[in-house]
Amino acid sequence: MLNPILKNSATILIYSFIWLVLLCGQWFLLLYFYEIPGLVALYDSLVFNSMFAVLGIGVWYVVKFNEIENSSIIKVVIVHFISSLIIATIWLTVTYYFAVGLYEDTGYVYFFEQSLTWRFVTGIFYYLVLTLIYYLILYNQNLKQKIKDEANLKALIWQAEVEALKNQINPHFLFNSLNSISSLTVTSPEKARDMIVKLSDLMRYSLKANPNYKTSIEAELQNIERYLSIEKVRFGNKLQYRAEIETECKNKLLPVMILQPLIENAIKHGVYESTGKININLKCDYLNNNLIVKIVNNYDNELVVKDGAGIGLTNIRQRLHLLYRRNDLLETTIEDSLFKVKLVIPQ
């Protein structure tokens, strides 16, 4: 990754300006507190600050390859401790030959040697400040990248879920519905027209639904009514449905298109497989800030369940996990020839 200081001319100018301010501060300190001659103090400040400015660019790469998220704290501390000692030593060694080698004044050489300790401490301090700044920059870069990645991931999930919803439209249901409509056009044109409208409404609701959005339970129940009214044309009185909705539930929200697959599952493995009457009961309660939907249907436990059982339930579990990051929101139980589904939607 490119050093953030070198990425454009603006950051280079800001970095240079900061070191210019430090240079002026050191020059003022040497001139007025240590009474070093003006040109000597300026030369000293120029050599020391410009040299660390160059070395400071390299500190970025020490930080980059020792990110706190990817390394243990102990390792990070040890690496920076050793690195700070090395850089401070290199800094003093190089500047010594530049400063003393080119300006061989005895008084200045004596002052330089006497000031090695505080210069070394200053080098360590510069290193720590640069390290902190670089970590803040790195954190900001990682945060922006994380936000970008999450946005891309959400877009991909949304797209994948929409495609999944489209692909989950039962082709047999569509074929049978069209076949029923074809028959009704001969025997009962009015019913055929009504069924076409309901089928188109059902398809429109399914295809336009964004799986990451939430809707009211009333909207979901209306969609179920459309679905069941189409299925009843085929099954007649063999299919019985009853819904019991508590008043508190009516203004609560749940993921769109979350209930229809449960009803489809009840019909597929109840009505389809049985020769007798199948009752599907839906009940909705509100308890402890949770919307609780229970669906119960009877079935013939002597018949062998066809392959594919539970695929719709698995898809619902995956959606719930994506939306709520929980795996305990959908429960299924079998008891006395009754298949029970309990769906919990946090509010």
PDB file of N, CA and C in Angstrom, residues 120-163:
ATOM      1  N   PHE A 120      18.410  11.737  21.439  1.00  0.00           N
ATOM      2  CA  PHE A 120      17.964  10.353  21.287  1.00  0.00           C
ATOM      3  C   PHE A 120      16.519  10.208  21.774  1.00  0.00           C
ATOM      4  N   VAL A 121      16.222  10.828  22.918  1.00  0.00           N
ATOM      5  CA  VAL A 121      14.853  10.796  23.450  1.00  0.00           C
ATOM      6  C   VAL A 121      13.886  11.482  22.483  1.00  0.00           C
ATOM      7  N   THR A 122      14.346  12.594  21.894  1.00  0.00           N
ATOM      8  CA  THR A 122      13.516  13.292  20.908  1.00  0.00           C
ATOM      9  C   THR A 122      13.226  12.401  19.704  1.00  0.00           C
ATOM     10  N   GLY A 123      14.247  11.644  19.272  1.00  0.00           N
ATOM     11  CA  GLY A 123      14.059  10.719  18.152  1.00  0.00           C
ATOM     12  C   GLY A 123      13.025   9.650  18.470  1.00  0.00           C
ATOM     13  N   ILE A 124      13.085   9.107  19.697  1.00  0.00           N
ATOM     14  CA  ILE A 124      12.094   8.112  20.124  1.00  0.00           C
ATOM     15  C   ILE A 124      10.698   8.731  20.140  1.00  0.00           C
ATOM     16  N   PHE A 125      10.626   9.978  20.639  1.00  0.00           N
ATOM     17  CA  PHE A 125       9.335  10.672  20.711  1.00  0.00           C
ATOM     18  C   PHE A 125       8.765  10.903  19.308  1.00  0.00           C
ATOM     19  N   TYR A 126       9.610  11.368  18.392  1.00  0.00           N
ATOM     20  CA  TYR A 126       9.169  11.559  17.009  1.00  0.00           C
ATOM     21  C   TYR A 126       8.632  10.249  16.425  1.00  0.00           C
ATOM     22  N   TYR A 127       9.348   9.176  16.693  1.00  0.00           N
ATOM     23  CA  TYR A 127       8.945   7.867  16.171  1.00  0.00           C
ATOM     24  C   TYR A 127       7.569   7.477  16.710  1.00  0.00           C
ATOM     25  N   LEU A 128       7.359   7.654  18.017  1.00  0.00           N
ATOM     26  CA  LEU A 128       6.085   7.277  18.631  1.00  0.00           C
ATOM     27  C   LEU A 128       4.929   8.110  18.081  1.00  0.00           C
ATOM     28  N   VAL A 129       5.173   9.421  17.906  1.00  0.00           N
ATOM     29  CA  VAL A 129       4.124  10.287  17.366  1.00  0.00           C
ATOM     30  C   VAL A 129       3.776   9.888  15.934  1.00  0.00           C
ATOM     31  N   LEU A 130       4.806   9.641  15.127  1.00  0.00           N
ATOM     32  CA  LEU A 130       4.566   9.209  13.749  1.00  0.00           C
ATOM     33  C   LEU A 130       3.830   7.876  13.703  1.00  0.00           C
ATOM     34  N   THR A 131       4.222   6.967  14.595  1.00  0.00           N
ATOM     35  CA  THR A 131       3.566   5.657  14.653  1.00  0.00           C
ATOM     36  C   THR A 131       2.088   5.802  14.981  1.00  0.00           C
ATOM     37  N   LEU A 132       1.784   6.646  15.959  1.00  0.00           N
ATOM     38  CA  LEU A 132       0.390   6.880  16.337  1.00  0.00           C
ATOM     39  C   LEU A 132      -0.403   7.471  15.170  1.00  0.00           C
ATOM     40  N   ILE A 133       0.185   8.458  14.496  1.00  0.00           N
ATOM     41  CA  ILE A 133      -0.493   9.083  13.355  1.00  0.00           C
ATOM     42  C   ILE A 133      -0.736   8.066  12.248  1.00  0.00           C
ATOM     43  N   TYR A 134       0.277   7.253  11.974  1.00  0.00           N
ATOM     44  CA  TYR A 134       0.141   6.238  10.923  1.00  0.00           C
ATOM     45  C   TYR A 134      -0.934   5.208  11.272  1.00  0.00           C
ATOM     46  N   TYR A 135      -1.001   4.827  12.549  1.00  0.00           N
ATOM     47  CA  TYR A 135      -2.034   3.861  12.945  1.00  0.00           C
ATOM     48  C   TYR A 135      -3.431   4.465  12.808  1.00  0.00           C
ATOM     49  N   LEU A 136      -3.552   5.753  13.110  1.00  0.00           N
ATOM     50  CA  LEU A 136      -4.842   6.424  12.934  1.00  0.00           C
ATOM     51  C   LEU A 136      -5.228   6.477  11.458  1.00  0.00           C
ATOM     52  N   ILE A 137      -4.248   6.769  10.609  1.00  0.00           N
ATOM     53  CA  ILE A 137      -4.501   6.787   9.164  1.00  0.00           C
ATOM     54  C   ILE A 137      -4.895   5.396   8.683  1.00  0.00           C
ATOM     55  N   LEU A 138      -4.165   4.387   9.164  1.00  0.00           N
ATOM     56  CA  LEU A 138      -4.440   3.008   8.761  1.00  0.00           C
ATOM     57  C   LEU A 138      -5.823   2.568   9.228  1.00  0.00           C
ATOM     58  N   TYR A 139      -6.173   2.955  10.456  1.00  0.00           N
ATOM     59  CA  TYR A 139      -7.502   2.621  10.983  1.00  0.00           C
ATOM     60  C   TYR A 139      -8.591   3.263  10.131  1.00  0.00           C
ATOM     61  N   ASN A 140      -8.376   4.525   9.756  1.00  0.00           N
ATOM     62  CA  ASN A 140      -9.356   5.226   8.929  1.00  0.00           C
ATOM     63  C   ASN A 140      -9.487   4.574   7.553  1.00  0.00           C
ATOM     64  N   GLN A 141      -8.356   4.174   6.978  1.00  0.00           N
ATOM     65  CA  GLN A 141      -8.388   3.498   5.676  1.00  0.00           C
ATOM     66  C   GLN A 141      -9.120   2.165   5.767  1.00  0.00           C
ATOM     67  N   ASN A 142      -8.811   1.402   6.815  1.00  0.00           N
ATOM     68  CA  ASN A 142      -9.460   0.096   6.987  1.00  0.00           C
ATOM     69  C   ASN A 142     -10.955   0.245   7.233  1.00  0.00           C
ATOM     70  N   LEU A 143     -11.316   1.294   8.001  1.00  0.00           N
ATOM     71  CA  LEU A 143     -12.734   1.533   8.284  1.00  0.00           C
ATOM     72  C   LEU A 143     -13.492   1.873   7.006  1.00  0.00           C
ATOM     73  N   LYS A 144     -12.904   2.742   6.185  1.00  0.00           N
ATOM     74  CA  LYS A 144     -13.543   3.098   4.914  1.00  0.00           C
ATOM     75  C   LYS A 144     -13.677   1.878   4.010  1.00  0.00           C
ATOM     76  N   GLN A 145     -12.627   1.050   3.981  1.00  0.00           N
ATOM     77  CA  GLN A 145     -12.665  -0.149   3.150  1.00  0.00           C
ATOM     78  C   GLN A 145     -13.706  -1.133   3.669  1.00  0.00           C
ATOM     79  N   LYS A 146     -13.800  -1.225   5.010  1.00  0.00           N
ATOM     80  CA  LYS A 146     -14.777  -2.125   5.615  1.00  0.00           C
ATOM     81  C   LYS A 146     -16.200  -1.687   5.284  1.00  0.00           C
ATOM     82  N   ILE A 147     -16.447  -0.374   5.377  1.00  0.00           N
ATOM     83  CA  ILE A 147     -17.770   0.156   5.045  1.00  0.00           C
ATOM     84  C   ILE A 147     -18.095  -0.107   3.576  1.00  0.00           C
ATOM     85  N   LYS A 148     -17.090   0.087   2.725  1.00  0.00           N
ATOM     86  CA  LYS A 148     -17.275  -0.168   1.295  1.00  0.00           C
ATOM     87  C   LYS A 148     -17.550  -1.644   1.026  1.00  0.00           C
ATOM     88  N   ASP A 149     -16.773  -2.515   1.700  1.00  0.00           N
ATOM     89  CA  ASP A 149     -16.960  -3.959   1.514  1.00  0.00           C
ATOM     90  C   ASP A 149     -18.328  -4.414   2.010  1.00  0.00           C
ATOM     91  N   GLU A 150     -18.764  -3.838   3.166  1.00  0.00           N
ATOM     92  CA  GLU A 150     -20.070  -4.204   3.706  1.00  0.00           C
ATOM     93  C   GLU A 150     -21.193  -3.759   2.773  1.00  0.00           C
ATOM     94  N   ALA A 151     -21.015  -2.565   2.188  1.00  0.00           N
ATOM     95  CA  ALA A 151     -22.020  -2.081   1.239  1.00  0.00           C
ATOM     96  C   ALA A 151     -22.088  -2.993   0.017  1.00  0.00           C
ATOM     97  N   ASN A 152     -20.913  -3.397  -0.466  1.00  0.00           N
ATOM     98  CA  ASN A 152     -20.879  -4.314  -1.613  1.00  0.00           C
ATOM     99  C   ASN A 152     -21.488  -5.662  -1.254  1.00  0.00           C
ATOM    100  N   LEU A 153     -21.178  -6.129  -0.018  1.00  0.00           N
ATOM    101  CA  LEU A 153     -21.708  -7.417   0.421  1.00  0.00           C
ATOM    102  C   LEU A 153     -23.226  -7.375   0.536  1.00  0.00           C
ATOM    103  N   LYS A 154     -23.744  -6.266   1.094  1.00  0.00           N
ATOM    104  CA  LYS A 154     -25.195  -6.132   1.215  1.00  0.00           C
ATOM    105  C   LYS A 154     -25.859  -6.118  -0.159  1.00  0.00           C
ATOM    106  N   ALA A 155     -25.199  -5.430  -1.095  1.00  0.00           N
ATOM    107  CA  ALA A 155     -25.748  -5.389  -2.453  1.00  0.00           C
ATOM    108  C   ALA A 155     -25.761  -6.781  -3.076  1.00  0.00           C
ATOM    109  N   LEU A 156     -24.679  -7.531  -2.840  1.00  0.00           N
ATOM    110  CA  LEU A 156     -24.608  -8.892  -3.377  1.00  0.00           C
ATOM    111  C   LEU A 156     -25.643  -9.802  -2.724  1.00  0.00           C
ATOM    112  N   ILE A 157     -25.798  -9.641  -1.389  1.00  0.00           N
ATOM    113  CA  ILE A 157     -26.785 -10.451  -0.670  1.00  0.00           C
ATOM    114  C   ILE A 157     -28.190 -10.134  -1.171  1.00  0.00           C
ATOM    115  N   TRP A 158     -28.454  -8.832  -1.304  1.00  0.00           N
ATOM    116  CA  TRP A 158     -29.768  -8.423  -1.804  1.00  0.00           C
ATOM    117  C   TRP A 158     -30.032  -9.021  -3.175  1.00  0.00           C
ATOM    118  N   GLN A 159     -29.040  -8.918  -4.057  1.00  0.00           N
ATOM    119  CA  GLN A 159     -29.196  -9.442  -5.409  1.00  0.00           C
ATOM    120  C   GLN A 159     -29.385 -10.950  -5.403  1.00  0.00           C
ATOM    121  N   ALA A 160     -28.577 -11.617  -4.569  1.00  0.00           N
ATOM    122  CA  ALA A 160     -28.664 -13.077  -4.492  1.00  0.00           C
ATOM    123  C   ALA A 160     -30.005 -13.523  -3.920  1.00  0.00           C
ATOM    124  N   GLU A 161     -30.479 -12.796  -2.909  1.00  0.00           N
ATOM    125  CA  GLU A 161     -31.747 -13.161  -2.286  1.00  0.00           C
ATOM    126  C   GLU A 161     -32.918 -12.930  -3.240  1.00  0.00           C
ATOM    127  N   VAL A 162     -32.847 -11.822  -3.985  1.00  0.00           N
ATOM    128  CA  VAL A 162     -33.915 -11.561  -4.953  1.00  0.00           C
ATOM    129  C   VAL A 162     -33.947 -12.662  -6.008  1.00  0.00           C
ATOM    130  N   GLU A 163     -32.751 -13.028  -6.486  1.00  0.00           N
ATOM    131  CA  GLU A 163     -32.684 -14.111  -7.468  1.00  0.00           C
ATOM    132  C   GLU A 163     -33.183 -15.422  -6.864  1.00  0.00           C
TER     133      GLU A 163
END
